[in-house]
Coordinates of C-alpha atoms in Angstrom, one line a residue:
M3 CA -18.8 1.3 -69.7
P4 CA -21.7 -0.4 -71.6
R5 CA -20.7 -2.9 -74.2
L6 CA -22.3 -2.8 -77.7
T7 CA -23.9 -6.0 -78.8
T8 CA -23.8 -6.3 -82.6
P9 CA -27.4 -6.7 -84.0
K10 CA -28.2 -9.8 -86.0
N11 CA -29.5 -7.7 -88.9
I12 CA -29.5 -4.1 -89.8
A13 CA -33.2 -3.7 -88.8
D14 CA -32.6 -4.6 -85.2
V15 CA -32.3 -1.9 -82.6
K16 CA -28.9 -1.6 -81.1
R17 CA -28.7 -3.3 -77.7
Y18 CA -26.2 -2.5 -75.0
Q19 CA -25.0 -4.9 -72.2
K20 CA -23.9 -4.1 -68.7
S21 CA -22.4 -6.6 -66.3
Y22 CA -22.1 -6.2 -62.5
T23 CA -19.5 -8.5 -61.1
K24 CA -17.1 -8.9 -58.1
F25 CA -19.7 -7.9 -55.6
R26 CA -18.3 -6.7 -52.3
G27 CA -19.6 -4.6 -49.4
V28 CA -21.9 -1.7 -48.8
D29 CA -21.5 2.0 -49.5
F30 CA -23.8 4.2 -47.5
S31 CA -21.6 7.3 -47.8
T32 CA -21.7 7.9 -51.5
D33 CA -24.7 9.0 -53.5
P34 CA -26.5 5.9 -54.9
T35 CA -25.8 7.1 -58.4
Q36 CA -22.1 7.3 -57.8
V37 CA -21.5 4.0 -55.9
S38 CA -19.0 1.6 -57.4
D39 CA -20.5 -1.2 -59.5
S40 CA -19.2 -3.7 -57.0
R41 CA -20.8 -2.2 -53.9
S42 CA -24.4 -1.7 -52.8
P43 CA -26.2 1.3 -51.3
L44 CA -29.0 -1.0 -49.9
C45 CA -27.2 -4.1 -48.8
Q46 CA -28.3 -5.7 -45.5
N47 CA -27.8 -9.0 -43.6
L48 CA -25.1 -10.2 -45.9
I49 CA -21.5 -11.2 -45.2
S50 CA -18.6 -12.1 -47.4
D51 CA -17.8 -15.8 -48.2
L52 CA -14.2 -17.0 -48.6
A53 CA -14.0 -15.5 -52.1
G54 CA -15.5 -12.2 -50.9
F55 CA -18.9 -12.5 -52.5
P56 CA -21.9 -11.5 -50.4
E57 CA -24.0 -14.3 -48.8
K58 CA -26.7 -14.3 -46.1
R59 CA -25.2 -14.0 -42.6
P60 CA -25.8 -16.8 -40.1
G61 CA -28.9 -16.4 -37.9
W62 CA -29.0 -16.6 -34.1
R63 CA -31.1 -18.3 -31.5
T64 CA -31.9 -17.6 -27.8
L65 CA -30.3 -20.2 -25.5
F66 CA -31.9 -19.0 -22.2
Q67 CA -32.8 -16.0 -20.1
V68 CA -31.6 -14.7 -16.8
S69 CA -31.8 -11.4 -14.8
A70 CA -31.7 -8.4 -17.0
P71 CA -29.7 -6.8 -18.4
I72 CA -26.7 -8.8 -19.5
N73 CA -23.7 -6.9 -18.2
G74 CA -20.9 -9.3 -19.0
M75 CA -20.0 -12.6 -20.6
F76 CA -16.7 -14.4 -19.9
F77 CA -14.8 -17.5 -20.4
A78 CA -12.3 -18.8 -17.8
V79 CA -9.8 -21.5 -17.3
F80 CA -9.3 -22.3 -13.6
A81 CA -6.3 -23.7 -11.8
S82 CA -7.8 -27.2 -11.8
G83 CA -7.9 -27.1 -15.6
A84 CA -11.7 -26.8 -15.6
E85 CA -13.1 -24.5 -18.2
A86 CA -16.3 -22.5 -17.6
F87 CA -18.5 -19.7 -19.1
L88 CA -19.5 -17.1 -16.6
L89 CA -22.3 -14.6 -17.0
H90 CA -23.2 -11.3 -15.3
G91 CA -26.9 -10.6 -15.5
G92 CA -28.5 -7.9 -13.4
T93 CA -26.9 -8.3 -9.9
S94 CA -26.2 -12.0 -10.3
L95 CA -23.3 -14.0 -11.5
Y96 CA -24.0 -17.3 -13.3
A97 CA -22.1 -20.3 -14.5
W98 CA -23.6 -21.4 -17.9
T99 CA -23.5 -23.7 -20.9
D100 CA -25.6 -23.6 -24.0
S101 CA -28.3 -25.5 -22.2
G102 CA -28.8 -23.1 -19.2
A103 CA -27.4 -21.1 -16.3
T104 CA -26.8 -21.6 -12.6
Q105 CA -26.6 -18.7 -10.2
I106 CA -23.4 -18.8 -8.2
F107 CA -23.4 -15.3 -6.7
N108 CA -25.9 -12.4 -6.1
A109 CA -24.0 -9.3 -5.0
M110 CA -22.8 -7.8 -8.3
N111 CA -23.3 -4.2 -9.3
N112 CA -25.9 -3.8 -11.9
A113 CA -23.6 -2.2 -14.5
R114 CA -21.4 -3.4 -17.4
S115 CA -18.5 -5.5 -16.1
V116 CA -15.1 -6.6 -17.4
A117 CA -13.0 -9.7 -16.5
F118 CA -9.7 -11.2 -17.0
S119 CA -8.0 -14.5 -16.1
H120 CA -4.8 -14.8 -14.1
G121 CA -3.2 -17.5 -12.1
G122 CA -6.1 -20.0 -12.5
K123 CA -8.7 -17.5 -11.3
L124 CA -11.1 -15.0 -12.9
Y125 CA -11.0 -11.4 -11.8
L126 CA -14.1 -9.2 -12.2
L127 CA -14.6 -5.4 -12.2
D128 CA -18.2 -4.2 -12.1
G129 CA -17.8 -0.5 -11.3
A130 CA -18.3 -1.0 -7.6
H131 CA -16.5 -4.2 -6.6
Y132 CA -13.3 -6.1 -7.5
Y133 CA -14.1 -9.8 -7.2
V134 CA -12.1 -12.9 -7.7
V135 CA -13.7 -16.2 -8.8
S136 CA -12.1 -19.6 -8.0
E137 CA -13.2 -23.1 -8.7
A138 CA -12.8 -26.5 -7.0
D139 CA -14.6 -29.7 -7.8
G140 CA -17.1 -27.8 -9.9
E141 CA -18.0 -25.4 -7.1
Y142 CA -17.3 -21.7 -7.4
T143 CA -16.3 -19.2 -4.8
V144 CA -16.6 -15.5 -5.3
S145 CA -14.9 -13.1 -2.9
N146 CA -13.7 -9.6 -2.8
V147 CA -10.1 -9.2 -3.8
T148 CA -9.5 -7.0 -0.7
E149 CA -9.9 -10.2 1.4
S150 CA -6.8 -11.8 -0.1
A151 CA -4.9 -8.9 -1.5
F152 CA -1.1 -8.8 -1.2
V153 CA 0.2 -7.3 2.0
P154 CA 3.3 -5.1 1.3
T155 CA 6.3 -4.7 3.5
T156 CA 6.4 -1.0 3.6
V157 CA 9.5 -0.6 5.6
I158 CA 12.7 -2.7 6.1
G159 CA 15.7 -2.2 8.3
A160 CA 13.8 0.0 10.8
P161 CA 15.2 0.6 14.3
A162 CA 12.9 0.5 17.2
S163 CA 12.6 4.3 17.1
G164 CA 11.2 4.1 13.6
G165 CA 12.4 5.2 10.2
G166 CA 14.2 2.5 8.1
T167 CA 14.2 2.1 4.4
P168 CA 11.0 2.3 2.3
F169 CA 10.5 -1.0 0.5
E170 CA 7.1 -1.6 -1.0
A171 CA 4.4 1.0 -1.5
V172 CA 1.0 0.7 0.3
N173 CA -1.4 -1.5 -1.4
M174 CA -4.6 0.4 -2.2
L175 CA -6.6 -2.9 -2.1
S176 CA -5.4 -3.8 1.4
P177 CA -5.3 -1.8 4.7
R178 CA -2.7 -4.2 6.0
R179 CA 1.1 -3.4 6.1
I180 CA 4.2 -5.0 7.4
N181 CA 7.1 -3.3 9.1
S182 CA 10.4 -5.2 9.2
M183 CA 12.5 -4.0 12.1
I184 CA 15.7 -4.6 14.0
G185 CA 15.8 -5.6 17.7
D186 CA 18.8 -4.2 19.6
G187 CA 18.3 -6.2 22.9
E188 CA 17.4 -3.1 24.8
S189 CA 14.5 -1.3 23.2
T190 CA 11.0 -2.3 24.2
V191 CA 8.9 0.3 22.3
F192 CA 8.8 -0.1 18.5
Q193 CA 7.5 2.8 16.4
L194 CA 5.6 1.8 13.3
D195 CA 5.6 3.8 10.1
S196 CA 2.0 5.0 10.7
K197 CA 0.0 6.5 13.6
E198 CA -3.7 6.2 14.3
I199 CA -3.7 2.6 13.2
E200 CA -6.7 0.3 13.7
S201 CA -5.2 -3.0 14.9
V202 CA -2.0 -5.1 15.0
E203 CA -2.5 -8.4 13.3
S204 CA 0.7 -10.2 14.2
V205 CA 4.0 -9.7 15.9
K206 CA 6.9 -12.1 15.3
V207 CA 10.4 -12.0 16.8
D208 CA 13.0 -14.3 15.2
G209 CA 10.1 -16.0 13.4
V210 CA 8.2 -16.8 16.5
E211 CA 4.6 -15.5 16.9
K212 CA 4.1 -13.4 20.0
T213 CA 0.9 -13.2 22.1
A214 CA -0.9 -9.9 22.5
T215 CA -1.2 -8.5 26.1
T216 CA 1.1 -11.3 27.4
D217 CA 4.1 -10.5 25.2
Y218 CA 3.2 -6.9 24.0
T219 CA 0.7 -4.1 24.1
V220 CA -0.4 -1.7 21.4
D221 CA -1.0 2.0 21.4
L222 CA -3.2 2.5 18.3
E223 CA -3.1 6.3 18.3
A224 CA 0.6 6.5 18.6
G225 CA 1.3 3.5 16.3
T226 CA 3.6 1.8 18.8
V227 CA 4.1 -1.8 20.0
T228 CA 5.6 -2.2 23.5
F229 CA 7.1 -5.5 24.4
T230 CA 7.1 -6.8 28.0
S231 CA 10.8 -7.7 27.4
A232 CA 13.1 -6.2 24.8
P233 CA 13.5 -8.4 21.7
P234 CA 17.0 -9.7 21.4
A235 CA 19.5 -8.2 19.1
S236 CA 19.6 -9.9 15.7
E237 CA 21.4 -13.2 16.0
A238 CA 22.9 -12.8 12.5
G239 CA 24.3 -9.4 13.6
G240 CA 24.9 -6.6 11.2
G241 CA 21.5 -5.2 11.6
I242 CA 19.5 -8.0 10.1
D243 CA 15.7 -7.6 10.7
N244 CA 14.3 -9.9 13.3
V245 CA 11.1 -8.1 14.4
V246 CA 8.2 -8.3 11.9
I247 CA 4.9 -6.5 12.7
E248 CA 1.8 -6.6 10.6
F249 CA -0.9 -4.0 11.3
T250 CA -3.9 -2.4 9.7
K251 CA -4.1 1.2 8.6
T252 CA -7.0 2.1 6.3
V253 CA -6.7 5.1 4.0
S254 CA -10.2 6.3 3.1
G255 CA -11.0 5.9 -0.5
Y256 CA -8.0 3.8 -1.5
A257 CA -9.9 0.6 -2.3
E258 CA -12.6 2.5 -4.1
R259 CA -10.0 3.9 -6.5
I260 CA -9.5 0.4 -7.9
E261 CA -12.9 -1.2 -7.3
Q262 CA -14.7 1.5 -9.3
C263 CA -12.6 1.0 -12.3
T264 CA -14.3 -0.4 -15.4
I265 CA -11.4 -0.9 -17.9
A266 CA -8.5 -3.4 -17.5
E267 CA -5.6 -4.2 -19.8
F268 CA -2.5 -6.4 -19.5
Y269 CA 0.8 -4.8 -20.4
G270 CA 4.4 -4.9 -19.3
Y271 CA 8.1 -4.9 -20.3
N272 CA 8.6 -7.6 -22.9
N273 CA 5.7 -9.4 -21.3
D274 CA 2.1 -8.7 -20.3
N275 CA 2.9 -9.1 -16.7
R276 CA 1.1 -6.0 -15.2
L277 CA -2.5 -4.8 -15.1
F278 CA -3.5 -1.3 -15.9
F279 CA -6.9 -0.2 -14.6
T280 CA -8.9 2.9 -15.5
G281 CA -12.5 4.0 -15.9
N282 CA -13.2 5.2 -12.4
P283 CA -15.6 8.2 -12.8
E284 CA -14.0 10.0 -9.8
Y285 CA -10.6 9.8 -11.5
P286 CA -11.5 10.0 -15.2
N287 CA -8.0 10.7 -16.5
W288 CA -6.1 8.4 -14.0
D289 CA -4.9 4.9 -14.6
F290 CA -3.5 2.6 -12.0
Q291 CA -0.7 0.1 -12.4
S292 CA -0.5 -3.3 -10.6
G293 CA 2.5 -4.9 -9.1
L294 CA 4.5 -7.3 -11.1
D295 CA 2.4 -10.3 -12.1
D296 CA 0.0 -9.6 -9.2
P297 CA -3.5 -8.3 -9.8
T298 CA -4.1 -8.1 -6.1
Y299 CA -1.4 -5.4 -5.6
F300 CA -2.0 -1.8 -6.7
P301 CA 0.6 0.4 -5.0
D302 CA -0.5 3.8 -4.1
T303 CA 2.4 5.3 -6.0
G304 CA 1.6 3.4 -9.2
Y305 CA -0.8 5.8 -10.9
T306 CA -0.5 8.2 -13.8
K307 CA -2.6 11.2 -14.7
I308 CA -3.1 11.1 -18.5
G309 CA -3.6 14.6 -19.9
A310 CA -6.2 17.0 -18.6
D311 CA -9.0 15.9 -16.3
T312 CA -11.6 17.5 -18.6
S313 CA -11.7 14.2 -20.7
A314 CA -11.8 10.6 -19.6
I315 CA -9.6 7.7 -20.6
M316 CA -11.9 5.5 -22.8
G317 CA -9.7 2.5 -23.5
Y318 CA -6.4 0.9 -24.3
L319 CA -5.0 -0.6 -27.5
K320 CA -1.8 -2.6 -27.6
Q321 CA 0.5 -2.4 -30.7
Y322 CA 3.9 -3.9 -30.7
D323 CA 5.6 -2.8 -27.5
T324 CA 3.4 0.3 -27.1
L325 CA 0.2 0.8 -25.1
S326 CA -2.0 3.4 -26.7
I327 CA -4.3 5.3 -24.4
V328 CA -7.3 6.8 -26.0
K329 CA -9.4 9.5 -24.3
S330 CA -12.7 11.1 -25.1
N331 CA -13.0 14.2 -27.3
N332 CA -11.9 17.4 -25.6
E333 CA -10.8 20.9 -26.5
Q334 CA -7.9 21.2 -24.1
D335 CA -5.3 18.6 -25.0
A336 CA -4.6 15.4 -27.1
E337 CA -6.9 12.4 -27.2
L338 CA -4.1 9.9 -27.9
F339 CA -1.2 9.1 -25.5
L340 CA 1.4 6.4 -25.9
R341 CA 3.0 4.4 -23.1
T342 CA 6.3 2.6 -23.7
P343 CA 8.2 0.7 -20.9
E344 CA 11.8 1.5 -19.9
M345 CA 14.2 -0.5 -17.7
H346 CA 16.6 1.3 -15.5
E347 CA 20.1 0.0 -14.7
D348 CA 18.9 -1.2 -11.3
G349 CA 16.4 -3.5 -13.0
S350 CA 13.3 -1.3 -12.1
V351 CA 10.8 -0.7 -14.9
I352 CA 8.9 2.5 -15.5
F353 CA 6.1 3.3 -18.0
P354 CA 6.5 6.9 -19.2
V355 CA 3.7 8.4 -21.3
K356 CA 4.1 10.6 -24.3
Q357 CA 1.4 12.9 -25.8
G358 CA 0.3 11.8 -29.2
A359 CA -2.3 12.9 -31.7
K360 CA -5.2 15.3 -31.3
G361 CA -8.4 15.6 -33.1
V362 CA -10.2 12.3 -32.7
G363 CA -11.3 10.8 -29.4
A364 CA -13.3 7.6 -28.5
V365 CA -17.0 7.7 -27.9
S366 CA -17.5 4.1 -26.6
R367 CA -15.6 2.2 -23.9
Y368 CA -16.8 -1.1 -25.4
A369 CA -15.7 -0.9 -29.0
F370 CA -11.9 -1.2 -28.7
A371 CA -10.5 -4.2 -30.6
N372 CA -7.5 -5.3 -32.7
L373 CA -8.5 -6.5 -36.1
R374 CA -5.5 -8.7 -36.7
D375 CA -2.8 -6.1 -36.3
D376 CA -5.0 -3.0 -36.8
P377 CA -6.0 -1.4 -33.5
L378 CA -9.5 0.1 -33.8
F379 CA -11.8 2.3 -31.7
L380 CA -15.1 4.1 -32.3
S381 CA -15.3 7.8 -32.5
R382 CA -18.2 10.1 -33.3
E383 CA -16.7 10.4 -36.8
G384 CA -16.5 6.6 -37.4
V385 CA -14.1 3.7 -36.7
F386 CA -10.5 4.8 -36.5
A387 CA -7.2 3.0 -36.4
I388 CA -4.0 3.9 -34.8
A389 CA -1.8 3.6 -37.8
S390 CA 1.6 4.3 -36.1
T391 CA 3.2 4.2 -32.7
S392 CA 5.4 7.2 -33.6
V393 CA 4.0 10.3 -31.9
G394 CA 5.7 12.6 -34.4
Q395 CA 4.3 11.0 -37.5
E396 CA 1.5 12.6 -39.4
R397 CA -1.9 11.0 -39.8
V398 CA -1.4 8.6 -36.9
L399 CA -5.2 8.2 -36.6
Q400 CA -6.9 7.0 -39.8
D401 CA -10.5 6.4 -40.7
R402 CA -11.3 2.8 -41.6
S403 CA -15.1 3.1 -42.0
F404 CA -15.7 5.5 -44.8
Y405 CA -18.3 3.4 -46.5
V406 CA -20.6 3.2 -43.5
N407 CA -19.9 6.5 -41.8
A408 CA -23.0 8.3 -43.2
R409 CA -25.2 5.8 -41.4
L410 CA -23.1 4.8 -38.5
T411 CA -22.4 8.3 -37.2
Q412 CA -26.2 9.1 -37.2
E413 CA -26.9 6.2 -34.8
S414 CA -28.1 7.3 -31.4
G415 CA -26.4 6.1 -28.2
L416 CA -22.9 5.5 -29.8
E417 CA -21.5 5.5 -26.3
N418 CA -23.1 2.1 -25.8
A419 CA -21.8 0.5 -28.9
V420 CA -20.1 -2.8 -28.4
A421 CA -17.6 -4.6 -30.6
V422 CA -16.0 -8.0 -31.0
I423 CA -13.5 -9.7 -33.3
W424 CA -14.9 -12.9 -34.9
N425 CA -13.4 -14.9 -37.7
G426 CA -11.5 -12.0 -39.1
Y427 CA -14.4 -9.5 -38.8
Y428 CA -14.7 -6.5 -36.6
I429 CA -18.4 -6.5 -35.6
L430 CA -19.7 -3.2 -34.1
C431 CA -23.2 -3.3 -32.8
V432 CA -25.5 -0.4 -31.7
N433 CA -29.3 -0.2 -31.6
G434 CA -29.6 -3.7 -33.0
H435 CA -27.6 -2.8 -36.1
C436 CA -24.2 -4.3 -36.8
Y437 CA -21.5 -2.7 -38.9
V438 CA -19.1 -5.4 -40.0
A439 CA -15.5 -4.8 -41.3
D440 CA -13.9 -7.6 -43.3
S441 CA -10.1 -7.8 -42.6
R442 CA -9.6 -9.9 -45.7
Q443 CA -10.9 -7.1 -47.9
Q444 CA -9.0 -3.8 -47.8
T445 CA -9.8 -1.3 -50.4
G446 CA -8.5 2.0 -51.7
A447 CA -6.1 4.6 -50.3
S448 CA -6.9 8.3 -50.2
Q449 CA -4.5 11.1 -49.5
T450 CA -5.3 10.9 -45.8
E451 CA -5.9 7.2 -45.2
Q452 CA -3.9 4.1 -46.0
Y453 CA -7.0 2.0 -46.7
S454 CA -10.5 1.2 -45.6
Y455 CA -12.3 -2.1 -45.2
E456 CA -15.2 -3.6 -47.1
W457 CA -18.1 -3.2 -44.7
Y458 CA -21.4 -5.1 -44.3
Y459 CA -24.6 -4.1 -42.5
W460 CA -26.8 -6.4 -40.3
T461 CA -30.1 -5.7 -38.7
N462 CA -32.0 -7.4 -35.9
V463 CA -29.0 -8.2 -33.6
P464 CA -30.0 -6.8 -30.2
A465 CA -26.5 -7.3 -28.7
R466 CA -25.6 -5.5 -25.5
M467 CA -22.6 -7.7 -24.9
F468 CA -20.5 -10.1 -27.1
L469 CA -18.4 -13.1 -26.3
E470 CA -16.3 -15.0 -28.9
H471 CA -14.8 -18.4 -28.0
S472 CA -13.2 -20.8 -30.4
G473 CA -15.2 -19.5 -33.4
A474 CA -18.5 -19.5 -31.6
L475 CA -20.2 -16.1 -31.2
Y476 CA -22.5 -15.3 -28.3
F477 CA -24.3 -12.1 -27.3
G478 CA -26.4 -10.9 -24.4
T479 CA -29.3 -8.6 -24.6
A480 CA -30.8 -5.8 -22.5
D481 CA -33.7 -8.0 -21.5
G482 CA -31.5 -10.8 -20.1
K483 CA -31.4 -13.2 -23.1
V484 CA -28.2 -15.1 -24.0
C485 CA -28.1 -15.8 -27.7
K486 CA -25.8 -17.7 -30.0
F487 CA -25.1 -17.3 -33.7
N488 CA -26.0 -20.5 -35.6
T489 CA -22.5 -21.3 -36.9
D490 CA -22.9 -24.7 -35.1
V491 CA -26.2 -25.5 -36.8
S492 CA -26.1 -27.7 -40.0
G493 CA -28.6 -27.3 -42.8
M494 CA -30.8 -24.4 -43.7
A495 CA -32.1 -24.0 -40.1
R496 CA -29.0 -21.8 -39.4
F497 CA -30.6 -19.0 -41.6
S498 CA -33.2 -17.6 -39.1
D499 CA -33.2 -15.3 -36.1
D500 CA -34.9 -17.2 -33.4
G501 CA -37.1 -18.8 -36.1
A502 CA -37.9 -15.5 -37.8
P503 CA -36.8 -14.7 -41.3
I504 CA -33.6 -12.9 -42.0
V505 CA -34.3 -10.2 -44.6
A506 CA -31.2 -10.2 -46.8
R507 CA -30.9 -8.0 -49.8
W508 CA -28.3 -6.7 -52.3
S509 CA -28.9 -3.8 -54.7
T510 CA -26.9 -2.3 -57.6
K511 CA -26.3 1.4 -57.7
A512 CA -28.9 3.7 -59.2
D513 CA -27.3 3.4 -62.7
T514 CA -27.5 5.8 -65.6
F515 CA -25.4 3.4 -67.7
G516 CA -23.1 6.4 -68.4
I517 CA -25.8 8.3 -70.3
F518 CA -28.0 10.4 -68.1
T519 CA -29.3 12.7 -70.8
R520 CA -31.1 9.9 -72.7
R521 CA -33.8 7.5 -71.7
K522 CA -33.2 3.8 -71.8
T523 CA -35.3 0.7 -72.0
L524 CA -34.5 -2.6 -70.3
V525 CA -35.4 -5.4 -72.8
K526 CA -37.4 -8.4 -71.7
K527 CA -34.7 -10.9 -72.5
G528 CA -31.0 -10.8 -71.7
A529 CA -31.2 -9.5 -68.1
G530 CA -30.7 -11.8 -65.1
V531 CA -29.0 -12.4 -61.8
M532 CA -26.6 -15.3 -60.8
I533 CA -27.5 -16.7 -57.4
K534 CA -25.3 -18.8 -55.1
P535 CA -26.6 -22.5 -54.7
Y536 CA -28.1 -23.7 -51.5
N537 CA -30.3 -26.7 -50.7
R538 CA -33.1 -24.2 -50.1
S539 CA -33.1 -20.7 -51.5
S540 CA -35.3 -18.1 -53.3
V541 CA -35.0 -14.6 -54.7
K542 CA -37.3 -11.7 -55.2
I543 CA -36.2 -9.3 -57.9
Y544 CA -37.2 -5.7 -57.6
I545 CA -36.7 -2.9 -60.1
A546 CA -36.6 0.8 -59.2
T547 CA -36.2 3.7 -61.6
D548 CA -36.4 7.5 -61.6
R549 CA -40.1 7.1 -62.5
Q550 CA -41.2 4.5 -60.0
H551 CA -40.4 3.1 -56.6
E552 CA -39.1 -0.4 -56.3
R553 CA -41.5 -3.0 -57.8
M554 CA -41.1 -6.7 -57.6
T555 CA -40.9 -8.2 -61.1
R556 CA -40.2 -11.8 -60.3
E557 CA -40.0 -14.3 -57.4
S558 CA -38.3 -17.6 -57.9
F559 CA -37.3 -20.7 -55.9
M560 CA -33.8 -22.2 -56.4
D561 CA -33.7 -25.4 -54.4
I562 CA -31.4 -28.4 -54.7
F563 CA -32.9 -31.9 -54.2
D564 CA -32.0 -33.3 -50.8
F565 CA -33.6 -36.4 -49.2
S566 CA -33.1 -34.9 -45.7
D567 CA -35.1 -31.7 -46.5
I568 CA -38.0 -32.2 -48.9
D569 CA -40.8 -29.7 -49.3
F570 CA -43.4 -31.1 -51.7
S571 CA -44.9 -27.7 -52.2
R572 CA -41.7 -26.7 -54.0
F573 CA -40.3 -30.1 -55.1
T574 CA -37.4 -30.0 -57.5
F575 CA -35.4 -32.6 -59.4
N576 CA -32.4 -30.4 -59.5
T577 CA -29.4 -32.1 -57.9
L578 CA -26.6 -29.8 -59.1
D579 CA -25.0 -27.5 -56.6
T580 CA -23.9 -24.9 -59.3
P581 CA -24.9 -21.3 -59.4
Q582 CA -28.3 -20.6 -60.9
V583 CA -29.2 -17.8 -63.3
K584 CA -32.6 -16.2 -62.9
P585 CA -33.8 -14.0 -65.7
F586 CA -35.9 -10.9 -65.0
N587 CA -38.3 -11.6 -67.9
T588 CA -39.6 -8.0 -67.7
K589 CA -39.4 -4.9 -69.8
V590 CA -38.8 -1.5 -68.2
K591 CA -39.4 1.5 -70.4
K592 CA -38.0 5.0 -70.7
F593 CA -35.9 5.3 -67.5
I594 CA -33.0 7.6 -66.9
L595 CA -31.5 5.5 -64.1
L596 CA -32.3 2.0 -62.9
Q597 CA -31.6 0.1 -59.8
M598 CA -31.9 -3.7 -59.3
I599 CA -32.6 -5.2 -55.8
F600 CA -32.3 -8.9 -55.1
E601 CA -33.9 -10.0 -51.8
N602 CA -34.5 -13.1 -49.8
D603 CA -36.9 -12.8 -46.9
A604 CA -37.7 -16.4 -46.1
A605 CA -36.7 -18.3 -42.9
N606 CA -34.4 -21.2 -43.2
E607 CA -33.1 -20.3 -46.7
G608 CA -29.6 -19.5 -47.8
F609 CA -28.9 -16.7 -50.2
G610 CA -25.9 -15.3 -52.0
V611 CA -25.3 -13.1 -55.1
Y612 CA -22.5 -13.6 -57.7
G613 CA -23.4 -11.0 -60.3
A614 CA -26.0 -9.5 -62.5
E615 CA -26.3 -8.6 -66.2
V616 CA -28.7 -6.4 -68.2
Q617 CA -29.4 -5.6 -71.8
Y618 CA -31.0 -2.3 -72.8
T619 CA -31.6 0.0 -75.6
V620 CA -31.0 3.8 -75.7
G621 CA -33.8 6.0 -76.8
N622 CA -34.6 9.7 -77.0
Y623 CA -33.0 12.6 -75.2
V624 CA -34.5 13.7 -71.9
K625 CA -36.8 16.6 -72.4

């Protein structure tokens, strides 16, 4: 509430004082007259400093340009120990550094891609292919995973007549299979576990490779191998396999089930030792499970149908020992499912799925992220968190973005929104606008939500893809540019976007000072703003009331003398790096509500706001 300032003498008009302190994030969802004193309804291009006060965000610069659009940005560590950045632009794959890019492959699908590292290699899914990238002596090799995929032994202990014990399931990524069989010293015809095969790749008897035509012939349609002389009975006796036949049997559409996936996640029993793929538009509610610690093996029995096929799986979020599966909105069943591993007595592991919450589904496949230990995804209602792994608990899904929902939910193309975790922030970008949640600032708790975050709002960040690595933040654009935020730039040059000014502003609420039935007057002296110190900074002060749109009342420079950065047009002798107070020096008459806006729109200038203070008098009643 306003604080009464005692007049110096009885003839003086009573003056009231109002202070705005502890500035935090934005509030786009509350009427500007009802916003908290610590939040802003007009804030843009600011971010919290370590103490939580708003300061200008770092700018960004273009590093180089490649084929458009940027579909993926990745960092990999290869078996040799070499580290590399890889980039998917258009139909090309590049190796790149901040200084430029070199094309290493040109047969990518022109669509968003995902990648993961495993065993010293980088694996890529682009919606049409499943590639593996390896490195040796600085040279990169890109090949289809199907060329080196695991070949399963589908049958063991099989007699010549066929049968045996099923062992490993068919690999959807490989048409090849192995049958391990038992020679009896008499049989010459060995029946494989499939008919209408395409070829026999190898035949071994007691570990010795046999020669086609000379040692055996093949009936592809019948799926048999006929030896010119019967393989001997197993030397070890007791029915030990001694005939091993590898052959090819393609199942139409098997490889495409995996190659057309667009979402990948590691998960397992007490260890992230399996891959789960989904996102195939032909199988929208299916996900596929890899073999143990092998991304080249996807057994044809290792799939799960998650809920109804009327809604697609949008992404995964790991929380403790649970993998949450989030689907798109639908009217038929739940949008959230939970997977938890179970180990059987025989040592086998299964991954049963339980139905979870209904009511909120994901809208973007590219906005899933864990902000510290808070699993977040974007819905059409805002950014939601999975607050519990208990399927029976109420309010499992909780809104974390109340303060920006009014603007965020009105953005077009939410299905293309992308997100990244950077320095404790969840940055969600769509249409060049970034909505930034600060994990260090949790605020409030309603009857339905545990808490929300303080949010910030950025403009002019045309990100289609993000990549964070060791504190550096990169993004790629729809026109093929690779850009980097200026966190590695010293001095004031970090505060520009490709050389253009960053328009940063903070505003107070539209304040009635608790008396909306009487007119007030802002006195000329006693009102000002406290600005954060930078070597080069300035502020424009605007006033808006119920009687006039925002009007600039003062512009002021606030530089600190620095030999390395002298501008004689605004030379200063100030050497103190302490906050500076800039008075308004203006009188504003007969307003009902008043809003103050503090702006910096100059390139290569820092800007931050600590607080504001006004003094005013109260006049006649509103008529």
